[in-house]
Short mmCIF file of C-alpha atoms in Angstrom, two decimals:
data_model
loop_
_atom_site.label_atom_id
_atom_site.label_comp_id
_atom_site.label_asym_id
_atom_site.label_seq_id
_atom_site.Cartn_x
_atom_site.Cartn_y
_atom_site.Cartn_z
CA MET I 1 177.19 -108.21 -81.66
CA GLY I 2 180.54 -107.05 -80.33
CA ASN I 3 183.91 -108.76 -80.37
CA ALA I 4 184.21 -112.07 -78.53
CA VAL I 5 187.27 -112.52 -76.27
CA VAL I 6 187.46 -116.28 -76.94
CA GLN I 7 186.88 -117.86 -80.34
CA LEU I 8 185.16 -121.24 -80.07
CA HIS I 9 185.53 -124.12 -82.53
CA VAL I 10 182.37 -125.86 -83.73
CA VAL I 11 183.29 -128.87 -81.54
CA ASP I 12 183.39 -126.61 -78.47
CA TRP I 13 179.99 -125.16 -79.36
CA ALA I 14 178.60 -128.69 -79.78
CA ILE I 15 179.84 -129.63 -76.28
CA VAL I 16 178.27 -126.55 -74.75
CA LEU I 17 174.93 -127.16 -76.49
CA ILE I 18 174.90 -130.86 -75.50
CA TYR I 19 175.62 -129.82 -71.92
CA ILE I 20 172.71 -127.34 -71.87
CA ALA I 21 170.35 -129.89 -73.45
CA PHE I 22 171.38 -132.45 -70.84
CA MET I 23 170.63 -130.08 -67.96
CA LEU I 24 167.13 -129.51 -69.34
CA PHE I 25 166.65 -133.27 -69.80
CA VAL I 26 167.57 -133.90 -66.14
CA GLY I 27 164.95 -131.34 -65.05
CA PHE I 28 162.20 -133.01 -67.09
CA TYR I 29 163.31 -136.51 -66.03
CA PHE I 30 162.95 -135.73 -62.33
CA SER I 31 159.71 -133.82 -62.82
CA LYS I 32 158.04 -137.18 -63.53
CA LYS I 33 159.42 -138.80 -60.39
CA GLN I 34 158.17 -136.37 -57.76
CA GLN I 35 155.30 -136.89 -55.42
CA GLY I 36 154.60 -133.76 -53.40
CA PHE I 37 156.54 -130.90 -51.82
CA ASP I 38 158.94 -133.04 -49.76
CA ASP I 39 160.15 -134.77 -52.92
CA TYR I 40 160.29 -131.53 -54.86
CA PHE I 41 161.99 -129.31 -52.27
CA MET I 42 163.85 -131.84 -50.09
CA ALA I 43 164.67 -134.64 -52.58
CA GLY I 44 162.87 -137.07 -50.26
CA ARG I 45 165.45 -136.29 -47.51
CA SER I 46 167.75 -138.93 -48.96
CA LEU I 47 170.87 -137.08 -50.16
CA THR I 48 174.05 -139.10 -49.56
CA ALA I 49 177.58 -137.79 -48.95
CA PRO I 50 178.91 -137.76 -52.57
CA LEU I 51 175.84 -135.92 -53.82
CA LEU I 52 176.10 -133.51 -50.87
CA VAL I 53 179.75 -132.73 -51.73
CA GLY I 54 178.79 -131.89 -55.31
CA THR I 55 175.81 -129.76 -54.42
CA LEU I 56 177.43 -127.97 -51.44
CA VAL I 57 180.60 -127.06 -53.32
CA SER I 58 178.97 -126.05 -56.56
CA THR I 59 176.22 -124.07 -54.85
CA PHE I 60 178.60 -121.87 -52.91
CA TYR I 61 181.20 -121.65 -55.67
CA GLY I 62 179.72 -119.58 -58.41
CA LEU I 63 181.04 -117.05 -60.85
CA ASP I 64 182.02 -114.67 -58.07
CA THR I 65 184.60 -117.23 -56.97
CA LEU I 66 185.67 -118.13 -60.48
CA PHE I 67 186.04 -114.62 -61.85
CA GLY I 68 186.33 -112.68 -58.58
CA THR I 69 189.18 -114.78 -57.18
CA SER I 70 191.02 -114.97 -60.51
CA GLU I 71 190.63 -111.19 -60.83
CA VAL I 72 192.15 -110.65 -57.39
CA GLY I 73 194.91 -113.12 -58.31
CA PHE I 74 195.53 -111.11 -61.48
CA TYR I 75 196.08 -107.92 -59.45
CA GLU I 76 197.33 -109.13 -56.09
CA GLY I 77 198.82 -112.58 -56.65
CA VAL I 78 198.68 -115.31 -54.04
CA SER I 79 197.03 -113.09 -51.42
CA ALA I 80 193.80 -113.84 -53.35
CA PHE I 81 194.12 -117.34 -51.96
CA PHE I 82 195.54 -116.55 -48.52
CA ALA I 83 193.54 -113.43 -47.64
CA TYR I 84 190.24 -114.11 -49.42
CA SER I 85 189.80 -117.86 -49.79
CA LEU I 86 191.26 -119.25 -46.57
CA PRO I 87 188.74 -117.48 -44.26
CA TYR I 88 185.96 -119.24 -46.18
CA THR I 89 187.71 -122.60 -45.85
CA ALA I 90 188.04 -122.06 -42.10
CA LEU I 91 184.30 -121.47 -41.93
CA TYR I 92 183.58 -124.64 -43.98
CA VAL I 93 185.52 -126.53 -41.33
CA VAL I 94 183.37 -124.92 -38.61
CA MET I 95 180.28 -125.83 -40.63
CA ALA I 96 181.50 -129.44 -40.84
CA ILE I 97 181.09 -129.55 -37.06
CA LEU I 98 177.90 -127.48 -36.72
CA ALA I 99 175.83 -128.69 -39.69
CA PRO I 100 175.38 -132.28 -38.43
CA LYS I 101 174.24 -130.84 -35.07
CA PHE I 102 171.48 -128.86 -36.81
CA LYS I 103 170.30 -132.10 -38.45
CA GLU I 104 170.30 -133.79 -35.04
CA ILE I 105 168.40 -130.96 -33.32
CA PHE I 106 165.91 -130.47 -36.19
CA PRO I 107 165.62 -133.88 -37.93
CA ASP I 108 162.43 -132.79 -39.71
CA GLY I 109 163.65 -129.27 -40.48
CA THR I 110 163.21 -127.84 -43.96
CA THR I 111 164.67 -124.33 -44.00
CA MET I 112 166.92 -122.15 -41.82
CA GLN I 113 164.09 -119.63 -41.48
CA GLU I 114 161.93 -122.32 -39.91
CA ILE I 115 164.24 -122.22 -36.87
CA ALA I 116 163.47 -118.52 -36.46
CA PHE I 117 159.72 -119.21 -36.75
CA LYS I 118 159.89 -122.01 -34.18
CA LYS I 119 162.05 -120.22 -31.64
CA TYR I 120 160.81 -116.62 -31.83
CA GLY I 121 157.43 -116.60 -33.60
CA LYS I 122 156.05 -115.21 -36.84
CA THR I 123 157.53 -111.69 -36.84
CA THR I 124 161.10 -112.91 -36.48
CA GLY I 125 160.39 -115.69 -38.97
CA VAL I 126 159.12 -113.22 -41.54
CA PHE I 127 162.14 -110.87 -41.09
CA THR I 128 164.51 -113.82 -41.46
CA SER I 129 162.60 -115.01 -44.52
CA ILE I 130 162.91 -111.57 -46.14
CA ALA I 131 166.68 -111.68 -45.51
CA ALA I 132 166.93 -115.21 -46.93
CA PHE I 133 164.96 -114.15 -50.02
CA LEU I 134 167.19 -111.11 -50.60
CA TYR I 135 170.32 -113.19 -49.99
CA SER I 136 169.16 -115.89 -52.40
CA THR I 137 168.47 -113.44 -55.17
CA ASN I 138 170.58 -114.52 -58.11
CA THR I 139 171.75 -111.10 -59.20
CA MET I 140 175.44 -112.04 -59.23
CA GLU I 141 174.91 -115.19 -61.25
CA MET I 142 172.56 -113.48 -63.68
CA MET I 143 175.14 -110.73 -64.24
CA GLY I 144 177.77 -113.44 -64.62
CA ILE I 145 175.93 -115.53 -67.22
CA GLY I 146 175.29 -112.39 -69.26
CA PHE I 147 178.98 -111.55 -68.95
CA ILE I 148 180.08 -115.04 -70.14
CA LEU I 149 177.76 -115.06 -73.12
CA ASN I 150 179.05 -111.60 -73.97
CA LEU I 151 182.64 -112.89 -73.85
CA ILE I 152 182.05 -115.85 -76.15
CA THR I 153 179.43 -114.52 -78.54
CA GLY I 154 179.72 -110.76 -78.19
CA MET I 155 175.94 -110.53 -77.53
CA PRO I 156 174.77 -107.67 -75.25
CA ILE I 157 175.04 -108.59 -71.57
CA TRP I 158 171.32 -108.02 -70.87
CA ILE I 159 170.30 -110.57 -73.53
CA GLY I 160 172.74 -113.11 -72.08
CA THR I 161 171.30 -112.44 -68.63
CA LEU I 162 167.74 -113.15 -69.84
CA ILE I 163 168.79 -116.34 -71.67
CA GLY I 164 170.59 -117.60 -68.55
CA ALA I 165 167.63 -116.85 -66.27
CA VAL I 166 165.15 -118.70 -68.50
CA LEU I 167 167.43 -121.72 -68.89
CA VAL I 168 168.11 -122.21 -65.18
CA LEU I 169 164.53 -121.48 -64.22
CA VAL I 170 163.17 -124.13 -66.60
CA TYR I 171 165.09 -127.08 -65.20
CA THR I 172 164.79 -125.97 -61.57
CA TRP I 173 161.06 -125.35 -61.98
CA THR I 174 160.49 -128.79 -63.48
CA GLY I 175 162.88 -130.98 -61.48
CA GLY I 176 163.14 -129.42 -57.98
CA LEU I 177 165.95 -130.39 -55.58
CA TRP I 178 166.63 -133.77 -57.21
CA ALA I 179 167.27 -132.05 -60.55
CA VAL I 180 169.31 -129.33 -58.82
CA THR I 181 171.39 -131.89 -56.92
CA MET I 182 172.04 -134.15 -59.90
CA THR I 183 172.90 -131.23 -62.18
CA ASP I 184 175.05 -129.72 -59.40
CA PHE I 185 176.91 -133.05 -59.18
CA ILE I 186 177.65 -133.04 -62.91
CA GLN I 187 178.39 -129.32 -62.90
CA PHE I 188 180.75 -129.73 -59.93
CA ILE I 189 182.72 -132.40 -61.79
CA SER I 190 183.07 -130.39 -65.01
CA MET I 191 183.88 -127.18 -63.10
CA MET I 192 186.60 -128.77 -60.96
CA ILE I 193 188.24 -130.89 -63.64
CA THR I 194 188.49 -128.11 -66.20
CA VAL I 195 190.14 -125.58 -63.85
CA GLY I 196 192.57 -128.33 -62.75
CA ILE I 197 193.48 -129.19 -66.33
CA ALA I 198 193.73 -125.51 -67.29
CA LEU I 199 196.13 -124.82 -64.41
CA ILE I 200 198.39 -127.80 -65.14
CA ILE I 201 198.54 -127.13 -68.90
CA GLY I 202 198.84 -123.35 -68.50
CA TRP I 203 201.48 -123.49 -65.75
CA LYS I 204 203.64 -125.92 -67.76
CA ALA I 205 203.18 -124.08 -71.07
CA ILE I 206 204.24 -120.71 -69.65
CA GLY I 207 207.38 -122.25 -68.12
CA GLY I 208 206.35 -122.81 -64.50
CA TYR I 209 207.28 -120.36 -61.75
CA GLU I 210 210.28 -119.00 -63.69
CA GLY I 211 208.16 -118.25 -66.76
CA VAL I 212 205.40 -116.67 -64.69
CA PHE I 213 207.89 -114.52 -62.76
CA GLU I 214 209.55 -113.37 -65.98
CA GLY I 215 206.14 -112.43 -67.38
CA LEU I 216 205.23 -110.55 -64.21
CA ILE I 217 208.48 -108.55 -64.39
CA GLU I 218 207.56 -107.54 -67.95
CA TRP I 219 204.02 -106.70 -66.87
CA THR I 220 204.79 -104.76 -63.70
CA GLY I 221 208.15 -103.28 -64.77
CA SER I 222 210.31 -104.55 -61.87
CA ALA I 223 211.38 -107.74 -60.07
CA GLU I 224 210.30 -106.17 -56.76
CA ASP I 225 206.74 -105.68 -57.99
CA ALA I 226 206.73 -109.17 -59.50
CA SER I 227 207.79 -110.76 -56.21
CA TYR I 228 204.84 -108.96 -54.57
CA PHE I 229 202.59 -111.44 -56.46
CA PHE I 230 204.06 -114.28 -54.41
CA SER I 231 203.79 -112.55 -51.05
CA ALA I 232 200.80 -113.81 -49.06
CA GLY I 233 200.22 -110.60 -47.10
CA ALA I 234 200.37 -108.24 -50.08
CA GLY I 235 197.42 -106.22 -51.32
CA TYR I 236 196.23 -102.70 -51.95
CA LEU I 237 193.18 -102.91 -49.69
CA SER I 238 193.15 -101.42 -46.20
CA PRO I 239 193.07 -103.79 -43.20
CA TRP I 240 189.50 -102.71 -42.34
CA THR I 241 188.28 -103.48 -45.84
CA LEU I 242 190.00 -106.84 -45.72
CA VAL I 243 188.28 -107.47 -42.40
CA SER I 244 184.93 -106.51 -44.00
CA TYR I 245 185.50 -108.96 -46.86
CA GLY I 246 186.74 -111.55 -44.37
CA ILE I 247 183.61 -111.15 -42.28
CA THR I 248 181.46 -111.89 -45.32
CA ALA I 249 182.88 -115.41 -45.06
CA PHE I 250 180.70 -115.84 -41.96
CA ALA I 251 177.76 -115.89 -44.37
CA VAL I 252 178.67 -119.56 -44.77
CA LEU I 253 177.19 -120.08 -41.30
CA ALA I 254 173.84 -118.59 -42.26
CA GLU I 255 173.68 -119.84 -45.82
CA PRO I 256 170.03 -120.82 -46.60
CA ALA I 257 171.06 -123.24 -49.38
CA PHE I 258 173.46 -125.05 -47.02
CA PHE I 259 170.67 -125.48 -44.48
CA GLN I 260 168.32 -126.85 -47.13
CA ARG I 261 170.96 -129.46 -48.17
CA VAL I 262 171.71 -130.32 -44.54
CA PHE I 263 168.02 -130.95 -43.82
CA ALA I 264 167.63 -132.86 -47.11
CA SER I 265 170.49 -135.22 -46.23
CA SER I 266 169.92 -138.79 -45.17
CA GLY I 267 171.67 -138.19 -41.81
CA PRO I 268 174.26 -136.24 -39.77
CA LYS I 269 177.08 -138.64 -40.65
CA GLU I 270 176.57 -138.08 -44.37
CA ILE I 271 176.89 -134.31 -43.78
CA GLN I 272 180.14 -134.75 -41.85
CA LYS I 273 181.61 -136.99 -44.56
CA ALA I 274 180.55 -134.52 -47.25
CA PHE I 275 182.26 -131.54 -45.59
CA THR I 276 185.41 -133.58 -44.87
CA ALA I 277 185.70 -134.62 -48.51
CA GLY I 278 184.62 -131.23 -49.81
CA VAL I 279 187.14 -128.99 -48.00
CA PRO I 280 190.28 -130.18 -49.91
CA MET I 281 188.38 -129.76 -53.17
CA TRP I 282 187.27 -126.25 -52.20
CA LEU I 283 190.89 -125.40 -51.46
CA SER I 284 192.21 -126.83 -54.72
CA PHE I 285 189.57 -124.96 -56.72
CA ASP I 286 190.51 -121.65 -55.07
CA TRP I 287 194.18 -122.32 -55.70
CA CYS I 288 193.58 -123.13 -59.37
CA VAL I 289 191.57 -119.99 -60.13
CA THR I 290 193.99 -117.76 -58.19
CA PHE I 291 196.94 -119.06 -60.19
CA LEU I 292 195.05 -118.89 -63.48
CA GLY I 293 194.63 -115.17 -62.72
CA ILE I 294 198.37 -114.84 -62.02
CA ILE I 295 199.21 -116.71 -65.23
CA GLY I 296 196.90 -114.26 -67.04
CA ALA I 297 198.91 -111.26 -65.84
CA ALA I 298 202.21 -112.97 -66.73
CA ALA I 299 200.94 -114.02 -70.16
CA ILE I 300 200.05 -110.41 -70.96
CA GLY I 301 203.59 -109.39 -69.92
CA LEU I 302 205.07 -112.02 -72.24
CA GLY I 303 202.78 -111.01 -75.09
CA ILE I 304 201.16 -114.48 -75.18
CA ILE I 305 197.64 -113.06 -74.84
CA PRO I 306 196.49 -109.55 -75.73
CA GLU I 307 195.91 -106.89 -73.06
CA VAL I 308 192.50 -107.81 -71.58
CA GLU I 309 190.50 -106.74 -68.54
CA ALA I 310 191.36 -108.56 -65.29
CA ASN I 311 188.06 -110.41 -65.25
CA GLN I 312 188.62 -111.59 -68.83
CA ALA I 313 192.12 -112.97 -68.15
CA LEU I 314 190.87 -116.39 -67.01
CA PHE I 315 188.98 -116.82 -70.26
CA ALA I 316 191.83 -115.55 -72.38
CA ILE I 317 194.29 -117.95 -70.71
CA CYS I 318 192.02 -120.96 -71.16
CA GLY I 319 191.34 -119.94 -74.76
CA GLN I 320 195.11 -119.80 -75.29
CA TYR I 321 196.13 -123.10 -73.69
CA LEU I 322 193.18 -125.49 -73.80
CA PRO I 323 192.84 -127.60 -76.98
CA VAL I 324 189.66 -127.80 -79.07
CA GLY I 325 187.07 -129.85 -77.23
CA LEU I 326 188.53 -129.18 -73.81
CA LEU I 327 187.77 -125.49 -74.28
CA GLY I 328 184.14 -126.48 -74.81
CA VAL I 329 184.26 -128.53 -71.60
CA PHE I 330 185.82 -125.53 -69.83
CA LEU I 331 183.09 -123.25 -71.07
CA ALA I 332 180.47 -125.78 -69.98
CA GLY I 333 182.27 -125.79 -66.60
CA VAL I 334 182.08 -122.00 -66.38
CA LEU I 335 178.40 -122.03 -67.26
CA ALA I 336 178.09 -124.84 -64.71
CA ALA I 337 179.57 -122.64 -62.00
CA ALA I 338 176.89 -120.03 -62.66
CA MET I 339 174.00 -122.42 -63.21
CA SER I 340 174.69 -124.62 -60.19
CA THR I 341 174.61 -121.60 -57.91
CA ALA I 342 171.65 -119.99 -59.64
CA ASP I 343 169.45 -123.10 -59.57
CA SER I 344 170.04 -123.61 -55.84
CA TYR I 345 169.17 -120.04 -54.95
CA PHE I 346 166.11 -119.99 -57.19
CA LEU I 347 164.88 -123.04 -55.31
CA VAL I 348 165.75 -121.57 -51.91
CA SER I 349 164.04 -118.25 -52.62
CA GLY I 350 161.03 -120.14 -53.97
CA GLY I 351 160.98 -122.08 -50.69
CA VAL I 352 160.95 -118.81 -48.73
CA ILE I 353 157.75 -117.78 -50.52
CA GLY I 354 156.08 -121.21 -50.72
CA TYR I 355 157.11 -122.85 -47.44
CA ASP I 356 158.08 -120.09 -45.01
CA ILE I 357 155.67 -117.31 -45.93
CA TYR I 358 152.72 -119.09 -47.60
CA LYS I 359 152.56 -122.22 -45.43
CA GLY I 360 154.18 -120.66 -42.36
CA VAL I 361 152.10 -117.47 -42.20
CA ILE I 362 149.33 -117.20 -44.79
CA ASN I 363 147.89 -120.71 -45.07
CA PRO I 364 149.21 -123.18 -42.46
CA ASP I 365 146.74 -125.85 -43.70
CA ALA I 366 147.99 -125.65 -47.29
CA THR I 367 148.27 -128.95 -49.14
CA SER I 368 151.60 -130.25 -50.44
CA GLU I 369 150.57 -129.36 -54.02
CA GLN I 370 149.62 -125.80 -53.03
CA VAL I 371 152.99 -125.28 -51.30
CA GLU I 372 154.84 -126.67 -54.34
CA ARG I 373 152.89 -124.35 -56.66
CA MET I 374 153.66 -121.31 -54.47
CA THR I 375 157.34 -122.34 -54.32
CA LYS I 376 157.48 -122.34 -58.12
CA LEU I 377 155.79 -118.93 -58.29
CA GLY I 378 158.30 -117.71 -55.70
CA MET I 379 161.12 -118.85 -57.97
CA LEU I 380 159.64 -116.86 -60.83
CA ALA I 381 159.33 -113.77 -58.63
CA SER I 382 162.93 -114.23 -57.53
CA ALA I 383 164.13 -114.41 -61.14
CA VAL I 384 162.33 -111.18 -62.04
CA PHE I 385 163.71 -109.48 -58.92
CA ALA I 386 167.25 -110.72 -59.67
CA ILE I 387 167.20 -109.34 -63.19
CA ALA I 388 165.80 -106.01 -61.95
CA LEU I 389 168.65 -105.76 -59.42
CA THR I 390 171.30 -106.27 -62.13
CA PHE I 391 170.46 -102.74 -63.29
CA LEU I 392 171.02 -101.34 -59.77
CA PHE I 393 174.47 -102.76 -59.05
CA ASP I 394 177.56 -102.10 -61.14
CA ALA I 395 180.01 -104.59 -59.65
CA ILE I 396 179.65 -108.25 -58.72
CA MET I 397 181.57 -107.83 -55.45
CA GLU I 398 179.23 -104.99 -54.40
CA VAL I 399 176.20 -107.29 -54.70
CA TRP I 400 177.90 -109.99 -52.68
CA VAL I 401 178.82 -107.68 -49.81
CA PHE I 402 175.22 -106.35 -49.71
CA GLN I 403 173.76 -109.86 -49.57
CA ALA I 404 176.27 -111.09 -47.00
CA THR I 405 175.53 -108.02 -44.82
CA ILE I 406 171.80 -108.74 -44.95
CA ILE I 407 171.98 -112.44 -44.04
CA LEU I 408 174.61 -111.96 -41.34
CA SER I 409 172.84 -109.01 -39.76
CA VAL I 410 169.45 -110.69 -39.68
CA ALA I 411 169.77 -114.47 -39.49
CA LEU I 412 173.07 -115.45 -37.90
CA VAL I 413 172.52 -114.32 -34.32
CA PRO I 414 168.92 -115.49 -33.68
CA VAL I 415 169.33 -118.79 -35.54
CA TYR I 416 172.45 -119.86 -33.65
CA PHE I 417 171.34 -118.62 -30.23
CA GLY I 418 167.92 -120.16 -30.86
CA ALA I 419 169.31 -123.53 -31.88
CA PHE I 420 172.10 -123.93 -29.34
CA SER I 421 171.17 -122.01 -26.18
CA LYS I 422 170.00 -124.26 -23.35
CA LYS I 423 167.24 -121.94 -22.15
CA PRO I 424 164.42 -121.00 -24.58
CA PRO I 425 165.30 -117.62 -26.15
CA LYS I 426 163.06 -114.60 -25.58
CA LYS I 427 160.68 -113.62 -28.34
CA ILE I 428 161.63 -109.93 -28.18
CA ALA I 429 165.32 -110.74 -28.75
CA GLY I 430 164.48 -112.33 -32.10
CA VAL I 431 162.07 -109.58 -33.16
CA LEU I 432 164.39 -106.68 -32.27
CA SER I 433 167.64 -108.19 -33.58
CA THR I 434 166.17 -109.27 -36.93
CA GLY I 435 164.14 -106.06 -37.32
CA VAL I 436 167.08 -103.77 -36.57
CA GLY I 437 169.46 -105.91 -38.67
CA LEU I 438 167.18 -105.85 -41.69
CA ALA I 439 166.34 -102.14 -41.45
CA ALA I 440 169.92 -101.06 -40.76
CA SER I 441 171.34 -103.07 -43.67
CA ILE I 442 168.84 -101.74 -46.19
CA ILE I 443 169.10 -98.14 -44.95
CA TRP I 444 172.91 -98.29 -44.99
CA TYR I 445 173.02 -99.47 -48.60
CA ILE I 446 170.39 -97.06 -49.86
CA TRP I 447 172.04 -94.19 -47.98
CA SER I 448 175.55 -94.97 -49.21
CA ASN I 449 174.33 -95.55 -52.79
CA PHE I 450 172.38 -92.31 -53.04
CA PHE I 451 174.17 -89.97 -50.63
CA GLY I 452 177.69 -91.40 -50.64
CA THR I 453 180.37 -90.32 -53.09
CA TRP I 454 181.78 -92.69 -55.68
CA SER I 455 185.55 -93.16 -55.59
CA ASP I 456 187.06 -93.90 -58.99
CA ASP I 457 190.35 -94.89 -57.33
CA TRP I 458 188.82 -97.56 -55.08
CA GLU I 459 185.68 -98.24 -57.11
CA VAL I 460 183.48 -98.08 -53.99
CA TYR I 461 180.96 -95.71 -52.42
CA LEU I 462 182.38 -93.59 -49.60
CA VAL I 463 180.33 -92.25 -46.70
CA ARG I 464 181.61 -89.48 -44.47
CA ILE I 465 180.49 -89.43 -40.82
CA GLY I 466 182.19 -86.48 -39.09
CA ASN I 467 185.87 -86.88 -39.77
CA VAL I 468 185.61 -90.56 -40.48
CA GLU I 469 185.40 -91.81 -44.06
CA LEU I 470 183.77 -95.21 -44.42
CA TRP I 471 183.46 -97.56 -47.37
CA GLN I 472 180.04 -99.00 -48.17
CA GLU I 473 181.63 -102.38 -47.41
CA HIS I 474 182.33 -101.30 -43.80
CA GLY I 475 178.58 -101.43 -42.97
CA ILE I 476 178.87 -105.07 -42.00
CA LEU I 477 181.39 -104.13 -39.28
CA ILE I 478 178.94 -101.70 -37.68
CA ILE I 479 175.62 -103.52 -38.07
CA VAL I 480 176.55 -107.05 -36.99
CA PRO I 481 178.05 -106.06 -33.60
CA LEU I 482 175.05 -103.75 -33.03
CA VAL I 483 172.68 -106.66 -33.66
CA ILE I 484 174.60 -108.91 -31.26
CA VAL I 485 174.37 -106.27 -28.49
CA ILE I 486 170.64 -105.73 -29.10
CA TYR I 487 170.00 -109.47 -29.04
CA LEU I 488 171.90 -110.03 -25.78
CA ILE I 489 170.23 -107.11 -23.99
CA ALA I 490 166.72 -108.02 -25.22
CA ASN I 491 167.26 -111.68 -24.32
CA ALA I 492 168.38 -110.67 -20.83
CA VAL I 493 165.46 -108.33 -20.10
CA GLY I 494 162.72 -110.04 -22.14
CA LYS I 495 160.19 -112.34 -20.47
CA VAL I 496 158.10 -114.05 -23.11
CA THR I 497 159.29 -117.19 -24.92
CA VAL I 498 157.62 -118.98 -27.79
CA GLU I 499 156.45 -122.46 -27.00
CA GLU I 500 157.73 -124.83 -29.62
CA ALA I 501 155.21 -126.83 -31.48
CA ALA I 502 155.46 -130.47 -30.52
CA MET L 1 210.23 -125.13 -57.04
CA GLY L 2 207.70 -125.00 -54.16
CA TRP L 3 205.16 -123.04 -56.20
CA ASN L 4 205.57 -125.43 -59.15
CA VAL L 5 204.97 -128.53 -57.04
CA THR L 6 202.02 -127.00 -55.18
CA CYS L 7 200.38 -125.91 -58.43
CA TYR L 8 200.65 -129.39 -59.91
CA ILE L 9 199.37 -130.99 -56.69
CA MET L 10 196.41 -128.62 -56.44
CA GLY L 11 195.62 -129.12 -60.14
CA ALA L 12 195.77 -132.89 -59.60
CA ILE L 13 193.43 -132.74 -56.56
CA SER L 14 191.04 -130.69 -58.64
CA ILE L 15 190.99 -133.43 -61.30
CA ILE L 16 191.24 -136.58 -59.18
CA GLY L 17 188.86 -135.45 -56.37
CA PRO L 18 185.72 -135.31 -58.54
CA ILE L 19 186.64 -138.61 -60.23
CA CYS L 20 186.86 -140.29 -56.80
CA LEU L 21 183.49 -138.77 -56.01
CA ILE L 22 181.93 -140.45 -59.04
CA PHE L 23 183.23 -143.85 -57.85
CA TRP L 24 181.98 -143.12 -54.33
CA TYR L 25 178.52 -142.27 -55.65
CA VAL L 26 178.36 -145.36 -57.90
CA LYS L 27 179.48 -147.59 -55.02
CA GLY L 28 176.74 -146.18 -52.77
CA ALA L 29 174.10 -146.49 -55.50
CA LYS L 30 175.09 -150.13 -56.13
CA ALA L 31 174.84 -150.92 -52.41
CA GLN L 32 171.39 -149.29 -52.26
CA LEU L 33 170.27 -151.29 -55.29
CA ALA L 34 171.55 -154.53 -53.76
CA ASN L 35 169.60 -153.74 -50.56
CA LEU L 36 166.43 -153.12 -52.55
CA ASN L 37 166.85 -156.40 -54.43
CA LYS L 38 167.36 -158.26 -51.14
CA LYS L 39 164.15 -156.76 -49.76
CA ASP L 40 162.25 -157.78 -52.93
CA ASP L 41 163.51 -161.37 -52.58
#
């Protein structure tokens, strides 16, 4: 065991253990209440607005937001909020308008991929399902849980990763979407409240803006550099890279877990209410973690906390300012952030295997029990795949950009054109756009990983094409427009449409 | 001054928002229960 960054009191440990035991209890409780696949995967299609807020927010806000945004805040100040978080919020607002329409158009829908199957046929459906499976792979959260357990216990990251995977898998496997939604609701509350308390206590304790600014001067060496932390447009990344990260926000529009919640809701109005109530909370959460990162940098400057890595600053700050008991709640909240995202994606990727592939392609006459069993096996396969991928990727942000590229390149265009265009879309448009999107994304990442050069300065892979040097992250800027062009041309020249099943 | 106020407001939303959500959920659950009881009667 190595050195832990945060020392926990026995009371804090007790809170964390009670929290974990409670999550497992919820899973077992709901396992006894289910009757068939619709109950297991869709929570009986009866999710109301407050439950939707909890599950939507906590699904999309995982450790990447918690640690990623606070890390960017630590280095770049408020631009973490203005340049990284606001594009996502804008897309949540768009989703608030579009999501209820999907529920109206497909009242009996189950997954996003199902739209591709219905509108373009099996080939497009399978390509979209592969993208949804890859997108829903919990690599980021698995890496994150291992990282947290390493911070608090000093245990090796790979052991923490395995413990996290087993824990989340057990309660998702047993309880299905009801367990996921109820645990998400509790996890959302603990996650939000603890970052709010940490910000208020930390901000006051360090002396507010004046104290933070003084700390930043000490840390950066000049008032000019310190003021950079409070400049919204600041940042060391190039405009094109910012655009690439910004475009990943569009993944919100093709988010398989969002679609599952939308279809599992009790109606379009509940979805609208949920997004309206959720957006201010999303914003406040982003603000809190950004400023906790800034406080971290200032606290190092003032000598309040030791020199730690940027992604450890959030923990160090909370360890410094939160009292015994509340630190345990905070830690439970951090674990909650990881678990609430991981459980949702395990379920979604299980649904890809059980519902989209098994029932949609292999055995259309499968019984509800058979589909549920295959969904559970799909979850297990997803967990194994996620852990395997943790060895391939070094950085959490790298995984996210890869997954966002895949889902945007494959699913976004055919799903939206298919759902909203007045004329039936052409089969070939779906096949070509999803096929090219999937192949191009995978080839780009393999190529840049194995044949690109690693830049220590930027911590990214660089690919040189002629005189142009591209980041791995720029792939999304090339592939998505290409897919749109292919779709439009194929839809214009294609002749065959897929007749929707009645 | 502006940063101080905004930080406290955002922190407060982060705390109060989820608490409101609990009340919202309980209110909805109670209404559903009352409807079920009515149907049983």
